[in-house]
XYZ file of C-alpha atoms in Angstrom:
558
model
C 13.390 -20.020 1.237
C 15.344 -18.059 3.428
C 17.700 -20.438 4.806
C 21.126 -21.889 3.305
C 19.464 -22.734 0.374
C 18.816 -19.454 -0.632
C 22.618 -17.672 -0.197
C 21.217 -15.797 2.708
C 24.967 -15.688 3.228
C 25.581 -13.468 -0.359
C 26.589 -9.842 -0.578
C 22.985 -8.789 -1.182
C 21.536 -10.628 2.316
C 24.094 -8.983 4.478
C 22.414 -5.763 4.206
C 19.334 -7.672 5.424
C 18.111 -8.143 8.952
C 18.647 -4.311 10.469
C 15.900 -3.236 12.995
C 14.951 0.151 13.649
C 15.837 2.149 16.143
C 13.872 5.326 17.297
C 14.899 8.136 19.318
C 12.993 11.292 20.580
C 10.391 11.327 17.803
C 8.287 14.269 18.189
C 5.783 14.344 14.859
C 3.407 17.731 14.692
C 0.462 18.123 12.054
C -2.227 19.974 11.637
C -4.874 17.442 12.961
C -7.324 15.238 11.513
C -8.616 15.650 8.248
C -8.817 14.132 4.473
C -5.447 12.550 3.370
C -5.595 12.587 -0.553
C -2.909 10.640 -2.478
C -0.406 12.317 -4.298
C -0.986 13.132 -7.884
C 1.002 14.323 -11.262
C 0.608 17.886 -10.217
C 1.925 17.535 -6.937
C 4.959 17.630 -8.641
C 4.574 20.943 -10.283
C 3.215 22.556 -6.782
C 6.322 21.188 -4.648
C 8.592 24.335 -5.211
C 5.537 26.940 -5.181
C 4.734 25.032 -1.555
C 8.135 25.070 -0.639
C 8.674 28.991 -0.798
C 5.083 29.570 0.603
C 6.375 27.732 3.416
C 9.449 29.434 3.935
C 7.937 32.956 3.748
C 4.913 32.143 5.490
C 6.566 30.206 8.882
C 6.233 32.386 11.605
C 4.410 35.022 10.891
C 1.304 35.662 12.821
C -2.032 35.897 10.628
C -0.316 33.938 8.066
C -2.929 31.360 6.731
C -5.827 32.051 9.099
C -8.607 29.535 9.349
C -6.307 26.767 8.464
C -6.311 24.313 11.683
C -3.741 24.388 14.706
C -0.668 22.503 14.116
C -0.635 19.923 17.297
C 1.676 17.297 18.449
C 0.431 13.803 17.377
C 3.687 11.984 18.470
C 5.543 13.344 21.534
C 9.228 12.181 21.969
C 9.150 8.424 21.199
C 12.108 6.423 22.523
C 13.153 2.875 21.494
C 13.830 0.331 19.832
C 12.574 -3.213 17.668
C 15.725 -6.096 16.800
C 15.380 -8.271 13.818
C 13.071 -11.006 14.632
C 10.773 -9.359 16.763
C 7.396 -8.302 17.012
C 5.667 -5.229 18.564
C 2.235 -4.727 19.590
C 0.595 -1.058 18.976
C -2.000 -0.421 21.360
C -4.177 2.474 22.029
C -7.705 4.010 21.304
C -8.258 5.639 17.732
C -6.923 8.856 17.139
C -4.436 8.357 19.807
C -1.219 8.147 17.020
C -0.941 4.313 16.379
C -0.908 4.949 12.976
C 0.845 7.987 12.995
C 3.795 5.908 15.153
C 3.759 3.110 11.964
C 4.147 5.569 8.886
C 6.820 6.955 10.986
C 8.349 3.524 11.366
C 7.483 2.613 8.074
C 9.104 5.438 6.403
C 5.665 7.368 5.564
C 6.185 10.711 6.012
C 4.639 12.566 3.779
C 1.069 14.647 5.030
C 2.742 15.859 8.215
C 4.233 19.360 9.439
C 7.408 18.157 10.971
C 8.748 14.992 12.063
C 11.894 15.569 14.981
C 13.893 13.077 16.162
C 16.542 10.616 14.806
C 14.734 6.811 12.986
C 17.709 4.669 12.019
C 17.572 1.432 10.379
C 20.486 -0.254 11.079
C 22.478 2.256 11.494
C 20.732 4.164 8.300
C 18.860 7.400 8.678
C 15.796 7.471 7.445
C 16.887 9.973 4.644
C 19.188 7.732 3.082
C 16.740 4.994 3.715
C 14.014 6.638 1.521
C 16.463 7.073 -1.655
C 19.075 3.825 -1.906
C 17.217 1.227 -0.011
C 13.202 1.753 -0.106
C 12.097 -1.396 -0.604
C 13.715 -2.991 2.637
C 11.076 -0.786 4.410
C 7.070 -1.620 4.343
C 4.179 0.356 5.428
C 0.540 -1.911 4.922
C -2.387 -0.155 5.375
C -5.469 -1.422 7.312
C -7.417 -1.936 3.472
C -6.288 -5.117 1.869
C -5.211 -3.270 -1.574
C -5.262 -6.054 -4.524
C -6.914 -6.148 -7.967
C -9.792 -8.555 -7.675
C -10.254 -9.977 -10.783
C -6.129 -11.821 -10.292
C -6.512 -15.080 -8.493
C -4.417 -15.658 -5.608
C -1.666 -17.131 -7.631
C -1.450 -14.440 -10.060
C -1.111 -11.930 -7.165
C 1.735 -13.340 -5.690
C 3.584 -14.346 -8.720
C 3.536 -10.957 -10.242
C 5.098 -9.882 -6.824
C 7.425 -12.819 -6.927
C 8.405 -11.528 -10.997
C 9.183 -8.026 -9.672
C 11.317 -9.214 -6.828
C 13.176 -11.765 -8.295
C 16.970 -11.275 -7.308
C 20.110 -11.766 -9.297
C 21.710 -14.930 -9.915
C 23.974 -13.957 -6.922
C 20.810 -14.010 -4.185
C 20.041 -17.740 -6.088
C 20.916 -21.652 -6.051
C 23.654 -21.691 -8.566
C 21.733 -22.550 -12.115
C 18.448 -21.531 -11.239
C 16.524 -20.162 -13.368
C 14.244 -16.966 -12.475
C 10.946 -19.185 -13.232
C 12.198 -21.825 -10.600
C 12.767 -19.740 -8.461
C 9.779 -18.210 -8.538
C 7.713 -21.216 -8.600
C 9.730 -22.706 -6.012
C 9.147 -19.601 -3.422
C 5.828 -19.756 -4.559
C 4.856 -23.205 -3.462
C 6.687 -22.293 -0.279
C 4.871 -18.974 0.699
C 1.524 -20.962 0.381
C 2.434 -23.340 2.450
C 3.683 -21.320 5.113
C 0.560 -18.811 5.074
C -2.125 -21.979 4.239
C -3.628 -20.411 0.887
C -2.709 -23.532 -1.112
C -6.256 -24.070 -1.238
C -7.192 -20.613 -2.591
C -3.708 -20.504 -5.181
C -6.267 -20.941 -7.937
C -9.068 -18.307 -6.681
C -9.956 -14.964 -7.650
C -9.092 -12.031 -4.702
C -12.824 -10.767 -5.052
C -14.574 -7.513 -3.567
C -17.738 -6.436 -2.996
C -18.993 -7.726 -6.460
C -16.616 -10.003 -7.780
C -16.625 -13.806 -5.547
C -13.614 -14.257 -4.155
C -11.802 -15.769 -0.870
C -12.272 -15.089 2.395
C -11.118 -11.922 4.790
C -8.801 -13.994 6.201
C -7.508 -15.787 3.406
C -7.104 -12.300 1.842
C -4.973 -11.108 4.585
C -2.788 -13.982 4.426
C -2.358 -12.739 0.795
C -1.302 -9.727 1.769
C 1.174 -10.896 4.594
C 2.971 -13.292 1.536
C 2.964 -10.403 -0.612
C 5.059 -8.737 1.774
C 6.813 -11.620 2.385
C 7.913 -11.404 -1.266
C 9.456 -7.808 -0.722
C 11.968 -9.057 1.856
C 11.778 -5.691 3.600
C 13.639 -6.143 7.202
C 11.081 -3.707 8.927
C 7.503 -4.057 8.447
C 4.726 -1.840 9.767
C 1.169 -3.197 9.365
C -1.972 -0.885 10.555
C -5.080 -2.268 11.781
C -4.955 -5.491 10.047
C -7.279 -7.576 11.976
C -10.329 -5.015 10.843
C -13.372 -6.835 10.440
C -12.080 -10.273 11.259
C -13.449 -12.573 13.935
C -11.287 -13.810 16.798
C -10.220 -16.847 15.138
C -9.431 -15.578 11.900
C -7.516 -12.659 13.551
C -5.592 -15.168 15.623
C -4.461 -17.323 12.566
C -3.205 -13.772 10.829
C -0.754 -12.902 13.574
C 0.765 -16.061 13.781
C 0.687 -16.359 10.193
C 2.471 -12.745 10.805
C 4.814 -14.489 13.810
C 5.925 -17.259 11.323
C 7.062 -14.318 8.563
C 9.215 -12.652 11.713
C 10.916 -16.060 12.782
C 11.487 -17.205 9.279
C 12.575 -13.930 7.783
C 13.873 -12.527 10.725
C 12.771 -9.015 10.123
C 11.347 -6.235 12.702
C 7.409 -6.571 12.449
C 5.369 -3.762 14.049
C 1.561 -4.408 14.222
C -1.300 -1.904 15.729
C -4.354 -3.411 16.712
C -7.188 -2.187 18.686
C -8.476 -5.360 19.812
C -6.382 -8.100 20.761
C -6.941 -11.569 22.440
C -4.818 -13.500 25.676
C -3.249 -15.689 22.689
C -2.564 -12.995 20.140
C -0.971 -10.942 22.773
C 1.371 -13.580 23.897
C 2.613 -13.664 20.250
C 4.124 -10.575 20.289
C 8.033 -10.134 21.794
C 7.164 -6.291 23.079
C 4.067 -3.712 23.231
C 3.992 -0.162 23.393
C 1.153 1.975 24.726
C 0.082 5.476 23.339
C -2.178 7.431 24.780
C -3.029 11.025 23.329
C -0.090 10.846 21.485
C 2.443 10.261 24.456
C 4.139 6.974 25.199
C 2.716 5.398 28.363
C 4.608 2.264 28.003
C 7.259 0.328 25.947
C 8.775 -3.266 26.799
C 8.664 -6.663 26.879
C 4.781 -7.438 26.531
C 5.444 -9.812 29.764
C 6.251 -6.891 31.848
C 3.425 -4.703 30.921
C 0.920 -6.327 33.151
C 2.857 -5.991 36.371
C 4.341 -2.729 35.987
C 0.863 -0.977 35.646
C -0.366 -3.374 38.774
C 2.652 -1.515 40.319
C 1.247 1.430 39.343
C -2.029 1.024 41.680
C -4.419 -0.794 38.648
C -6.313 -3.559 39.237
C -7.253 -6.477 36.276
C -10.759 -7.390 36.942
C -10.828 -11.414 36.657
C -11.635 -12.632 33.194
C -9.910 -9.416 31.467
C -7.278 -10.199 29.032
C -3.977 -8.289 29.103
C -4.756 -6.062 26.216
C -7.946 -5.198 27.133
C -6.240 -4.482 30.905
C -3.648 -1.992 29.237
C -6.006 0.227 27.018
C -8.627 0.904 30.156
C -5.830 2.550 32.565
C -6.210 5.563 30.707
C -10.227 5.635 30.962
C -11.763 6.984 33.813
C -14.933 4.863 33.281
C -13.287 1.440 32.921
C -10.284 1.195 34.813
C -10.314 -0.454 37.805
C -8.060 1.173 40.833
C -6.265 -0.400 43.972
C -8.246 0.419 47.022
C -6.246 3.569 48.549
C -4.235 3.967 45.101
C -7.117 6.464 43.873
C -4.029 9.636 45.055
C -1.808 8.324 43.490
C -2.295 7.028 40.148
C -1.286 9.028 37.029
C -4.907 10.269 35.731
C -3.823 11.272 32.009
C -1.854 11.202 29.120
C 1.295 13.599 30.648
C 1.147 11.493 33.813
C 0.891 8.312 32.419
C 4.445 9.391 30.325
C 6.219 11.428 33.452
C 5.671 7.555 35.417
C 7.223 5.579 32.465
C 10.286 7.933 32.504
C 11.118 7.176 36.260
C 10.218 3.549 35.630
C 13.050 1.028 35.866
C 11.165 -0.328 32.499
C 12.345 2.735 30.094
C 15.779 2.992 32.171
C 15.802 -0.743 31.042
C 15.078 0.433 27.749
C 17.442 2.659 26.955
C 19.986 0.381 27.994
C 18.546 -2.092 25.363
C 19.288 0.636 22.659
C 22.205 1.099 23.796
C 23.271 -2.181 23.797
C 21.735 -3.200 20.116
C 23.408 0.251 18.590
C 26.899 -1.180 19.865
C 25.535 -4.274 17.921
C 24.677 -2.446 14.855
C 28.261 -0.624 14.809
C 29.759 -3.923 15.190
C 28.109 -5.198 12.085
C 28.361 -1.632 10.165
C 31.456 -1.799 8.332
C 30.737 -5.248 6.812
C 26.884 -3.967 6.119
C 28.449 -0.932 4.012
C 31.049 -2.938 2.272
C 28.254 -5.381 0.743
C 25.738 -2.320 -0.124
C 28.768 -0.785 -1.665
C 29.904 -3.958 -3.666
C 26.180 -4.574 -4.764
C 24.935 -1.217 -6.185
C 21.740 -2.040 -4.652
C 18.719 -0.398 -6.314
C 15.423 0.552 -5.269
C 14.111 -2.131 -8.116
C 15.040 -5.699 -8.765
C 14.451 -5.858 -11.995
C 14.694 -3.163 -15.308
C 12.722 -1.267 -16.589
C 11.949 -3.098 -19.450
C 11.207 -6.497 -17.613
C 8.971 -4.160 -15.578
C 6.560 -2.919 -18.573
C 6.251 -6.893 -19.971
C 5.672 -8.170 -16.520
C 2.799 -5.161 -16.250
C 1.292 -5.725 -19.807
C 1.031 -9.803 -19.080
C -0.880 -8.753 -15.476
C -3.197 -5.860 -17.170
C -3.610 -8.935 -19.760
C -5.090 -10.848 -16.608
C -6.739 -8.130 -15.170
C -8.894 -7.513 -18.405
C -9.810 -10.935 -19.127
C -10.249 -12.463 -15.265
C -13.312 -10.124 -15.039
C -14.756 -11.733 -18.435
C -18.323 -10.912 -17.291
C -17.713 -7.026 -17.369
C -15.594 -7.236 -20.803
C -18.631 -9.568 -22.164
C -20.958 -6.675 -21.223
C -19.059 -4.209 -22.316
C -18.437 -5.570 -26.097
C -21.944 -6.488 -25.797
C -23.262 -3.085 -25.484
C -20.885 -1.955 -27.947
C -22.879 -3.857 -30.186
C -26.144 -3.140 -29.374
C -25.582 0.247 -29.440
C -23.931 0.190 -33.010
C -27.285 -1.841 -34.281
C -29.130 1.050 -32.570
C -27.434 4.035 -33.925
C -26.693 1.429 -37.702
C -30.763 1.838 -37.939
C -31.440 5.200 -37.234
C -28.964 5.999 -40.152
C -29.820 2.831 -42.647
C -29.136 2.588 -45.972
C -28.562 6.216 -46.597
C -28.852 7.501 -50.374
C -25.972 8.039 -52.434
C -27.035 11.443 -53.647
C -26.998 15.139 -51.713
C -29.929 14.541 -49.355
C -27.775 11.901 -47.597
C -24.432 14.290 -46.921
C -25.627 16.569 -44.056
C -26.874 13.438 -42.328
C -23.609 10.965 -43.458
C -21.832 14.090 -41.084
C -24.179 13.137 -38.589
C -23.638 9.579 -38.674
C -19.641 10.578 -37.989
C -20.660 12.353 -35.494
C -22.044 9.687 -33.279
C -19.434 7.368 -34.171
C -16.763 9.765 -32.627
C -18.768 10.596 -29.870
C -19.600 6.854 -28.668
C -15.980 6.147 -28.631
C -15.025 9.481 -26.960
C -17.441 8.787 -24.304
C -16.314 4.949 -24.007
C -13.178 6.563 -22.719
C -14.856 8.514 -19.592
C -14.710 4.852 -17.958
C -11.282 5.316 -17.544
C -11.151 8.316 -15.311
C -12.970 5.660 -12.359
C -10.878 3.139 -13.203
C -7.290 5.543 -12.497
C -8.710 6.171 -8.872
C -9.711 2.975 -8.516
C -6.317 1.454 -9.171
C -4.427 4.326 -7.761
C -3.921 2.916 -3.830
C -2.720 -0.203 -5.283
C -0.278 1.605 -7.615
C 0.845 3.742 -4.852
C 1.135 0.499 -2.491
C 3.001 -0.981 -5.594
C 5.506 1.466 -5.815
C 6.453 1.943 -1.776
C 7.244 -1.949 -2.334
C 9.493 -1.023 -5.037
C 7.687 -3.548 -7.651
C 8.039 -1.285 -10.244
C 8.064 2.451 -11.729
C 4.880 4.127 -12.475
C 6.160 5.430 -15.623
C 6.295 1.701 -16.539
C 2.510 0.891 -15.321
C 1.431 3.581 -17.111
C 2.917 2.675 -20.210
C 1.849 -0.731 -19.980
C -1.473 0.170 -19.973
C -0.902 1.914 -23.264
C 0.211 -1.422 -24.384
C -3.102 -3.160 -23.207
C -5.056 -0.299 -25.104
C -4.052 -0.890 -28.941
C -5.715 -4.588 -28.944
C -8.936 -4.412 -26.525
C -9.291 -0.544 -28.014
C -9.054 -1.956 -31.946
C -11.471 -4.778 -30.883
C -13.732 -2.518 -29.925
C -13.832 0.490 -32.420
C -13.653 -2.750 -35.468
C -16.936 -4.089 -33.757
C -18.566 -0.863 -33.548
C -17.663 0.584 -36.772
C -18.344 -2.156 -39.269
C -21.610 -2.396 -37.975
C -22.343 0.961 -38.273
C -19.991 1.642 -41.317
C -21.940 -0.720 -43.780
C -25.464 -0.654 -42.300
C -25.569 3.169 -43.304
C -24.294 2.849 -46.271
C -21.321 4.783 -46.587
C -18.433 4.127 -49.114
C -17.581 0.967 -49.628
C -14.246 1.083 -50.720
C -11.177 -0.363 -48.932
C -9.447 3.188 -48.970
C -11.922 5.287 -47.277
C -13.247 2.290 -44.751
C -9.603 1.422 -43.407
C -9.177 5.639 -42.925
C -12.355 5.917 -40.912
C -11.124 2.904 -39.111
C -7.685 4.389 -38.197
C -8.850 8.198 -37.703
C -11.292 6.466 -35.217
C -8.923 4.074 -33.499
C -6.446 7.087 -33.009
C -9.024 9.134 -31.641
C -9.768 6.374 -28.974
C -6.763 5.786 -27.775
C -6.224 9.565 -27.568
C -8.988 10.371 -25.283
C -7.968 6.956 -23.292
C -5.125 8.900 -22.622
C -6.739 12.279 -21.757
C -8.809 10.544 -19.228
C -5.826 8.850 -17.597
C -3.864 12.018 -17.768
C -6.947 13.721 -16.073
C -6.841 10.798 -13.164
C -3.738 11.449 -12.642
C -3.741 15.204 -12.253
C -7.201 15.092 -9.864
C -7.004 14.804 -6.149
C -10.159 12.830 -6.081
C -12.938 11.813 -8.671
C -15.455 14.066 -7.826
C -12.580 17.061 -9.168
C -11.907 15.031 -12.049
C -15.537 14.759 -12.836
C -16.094 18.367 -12.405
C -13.270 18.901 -14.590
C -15.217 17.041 -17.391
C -18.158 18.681 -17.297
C -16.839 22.130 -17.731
């Protein structure tokens, strides 16, 4: 999959297998508070924001009320080479995740971000515009649509991120390759089992937390990216099930080779010794980084003490709290006692001398490998998307397809209410006369007609922030363009819509009696069905526009 077998020698792997190199990373914000995603109309507001900003910096008084800006990140320093793993440790709120959407390219929702992130040799700039897709941020959340099975998850990825000819075994076709990978990534992760189950959430049945996690990791796997941050990712696993995810996670790194960053807040013995180095943060200052062998004995050198029984992990987060950590007898003067002291020690350490002169050592690396690196990014035209836009829109409408119909139960009800309704709203306008008493209340009749199917609609204001984080996920993976989602889902409308408004309207149409001619039934059919799919699209517009669904609700009501 990665080997021979798969070119991994062709002008598109060469740019492959980078690391990341940080240097003095110093990220400020303006503390903790809601994170919303980004919307249409962000768009719109960046140049307003931008000038705000720009007459606004400075100036005393200037936005009072709003919170302090504070340091989250203070001057990070080092380094992760392809094929290894680091461990993120540290209490919440301390900047573990900060440090990953920093690594992962995430910048967005912060004040400033200082200091120099190269991957490969790449700023981060450059990164973010030619080559976005060879970086990968995964949230803590497990983001997939439940109603796809396992197998239809992963081979939509696998269709999005299906090279050239050039990255393949000469005369393969895209679907054997695709099946082929396939078979492998479920091997290598153990969902073979689970290929042909639905993903599930709270109310759909699905697999398990840990099975869906090793979803996620082969869904990454499919991107390829050669630095991959994930946050959190053991949340509400047991021990076990945590332990099989990291080395499902340590098999990814070896066979991929790629940089793999991981915070976690609780880690066993065996998980720890997975990982190649660990870094600790503290209040947002770096109180260690190095091999994970080392980190034991260098805080035991230090003056701390690991009760018996105490795993390494748990050793490292309790230096920095009063309460738990356990101190050398006649060390209690001279241990470092918080988050500045714990940093000033690491500085004079031979550990971060040793550090820097492993930077040093893989930038001469990098530089070595450089030219050749530039020469194949230059020769492929690489693009932040396999595949065209075109390919992307079929490849959307085929999973919205499966999205629809893999949650039968909800579509059953839905067309079933449909129904019901139109015999409801059919009898309380049967049979009416022919003659002038029945044309005030034939306007009525129209009246509910349009307003059911308006109101059908509303549904799909939920369902845009609903399917937003994946979208967003979607897109930082580079699996395709919004522009193309979105117009897939148009695509999805015009048959599920027409079912619909047909089912409704004949029902209603011909139980109250209004003109039975082919002319005027077909034109009621079509104003209708235009109507529908016009307030489909208002209500996705309006998602799109809204910060959250409580604005977009309030938008509706007034």
């Amino acid at each position: 999959m990665f080997g021979s077998d798969r070119k991994e020698n062709s002008e598109d792997e060469k740019t492959r297998h980078v690391g990341v190199v940080w240097k003095n990373v110093t990220v400020k914000g303006v503390g903790l508070g809601a994170t919303l995603q980004p919307t249409n109309g962000d768009i719109l507001l960046g140049l307003p924001r931008l000038i705000k900003q720009l007459f606004t910096r400075g100036r005393k008084g200037v936005g009072a009320g709003k919170p302090p800006i504070r340091t989250i990140l203070d001057d990070f320093t080092g380094c992760v080479r392809p094929g290894e793993m680091l461990l993120v440790l540290g209490r919440p709120g301390s900047g573990c995740s900060t440090f990953l959407k920093v690594l992962g390219n995430q910048r967005a929702g912060y004040e400033s971000i200082e200091g120099d992130v190269r991957y490969g040799g790449t700023d981060s700039e450059k990164m973010a515009k030619q080559y976005r897709s060879e970086v990968l941020y995964n949230p803590e959340d497990d983001l997939h649509y439940a109603a796809l099975t396992v197998r239809d998850t992963l081979l939509f990825a696998l269709k999005s991120r299906t090279p050239d000819q050039a990255s393949r075994i000469p005369e393969e076709s895209r679907k054997e390759y695709q099946e082929t990978f396939l078979s492998a990534i479920a091997k290598l992760f153990w969902i073979e089992h689970a290929m042909g189950t639905r993903v599930g959430n709270e109310l759909i049945r699905g697999v398990s937390g840990g099975e869906k996690k090793r979803t996620s990791i082969a869904e990454a796997m499919v991107t390829k990216a050669s630095t991959q941050c994930w946050d959190n990712s053991t949340k509400g696993l047991d021990a076990s099930t945590a332990l099989e995810y990291v080395q499902s996670l340590r098999s990814l790194t070896n066979t991929a080779n790629v940089s793999t960053a991981v915070a976690l807040y609780q880690a066993s013995e065996n998980l720890f010794d997975l990982f190649d180095k660990v870094i600790l943060i503290e209040e947002g200052k770096c109180s260690f980084f190095g091999p994970t062998q080392d980190a034991k004995a260098y805080f035991e050198r230090l003056g701390f003490e690991c009760p018996p029984r105490w795993t390494t992990p748990d050793f490292l987060t309790s230096v920095s709290d009063p309460n738990a950590r356990r101190v050398k007898a006649g060390w209690d003067d001279r241990i470092p006692r918080n988050a500045d002291e714990f940093q000033a020690a690491y500085r004079k350490s031979d550990t971060y001398k040793a550090n820097l002169a492993d930077i040093e050592s893989f930038e001469g690396e990098i530089e070595a490998q450089r030219q050749e690196r530039e020469a194949a990014r230059s020769t492929t035209k690489r693009k932040n998307y396999t595949i065209s836009f075109y390919k992307q829109v079929m490849i959307l409408t085929h999973r919205q397809f499966l999205v629809m119909f893999g949650d039968r139960e909800s579509l059953i009800a839905k067309w079933s209410m449909i129904t019901f309704q139109a015999l409801i709203i059919g009898s309380l306008f049967y049979n009416l006369p022919d003659t002038s008493n029945g044309v005030f209340t034939r306007g009525g009749v129209m009246f509910f007609i349009l307003l059911f199917n308006s109101l059908l609609a509303m549904a799909e204001l939920t369902a845009a922030f609903e399917s937003r984080p994946i979208l967003m996920k979607h897109k930082s993976f580079s699996f395709y363009r919004p522009a193309a989602y979105a117009l897939a889902q148009v695509v999805v409308d015009v048959p599920l819509v027409f079912i619909q408004v047909v089912l409704f309207d004949i029902i209603v149409y011909f139980m109250a009696n209004l003109a039975r001619t082919p002319s005027q039934f077909f034109i009621n059919l079509l104003f209708i069905f235009i109507l529908s799919m016009t307030m489909y699209s208002f209500f996705r517009a309006l998602g799109a526009l809204c910060a959250s669904l409580d604005v977009g609700i309030d938008c509706v009501h007034r």
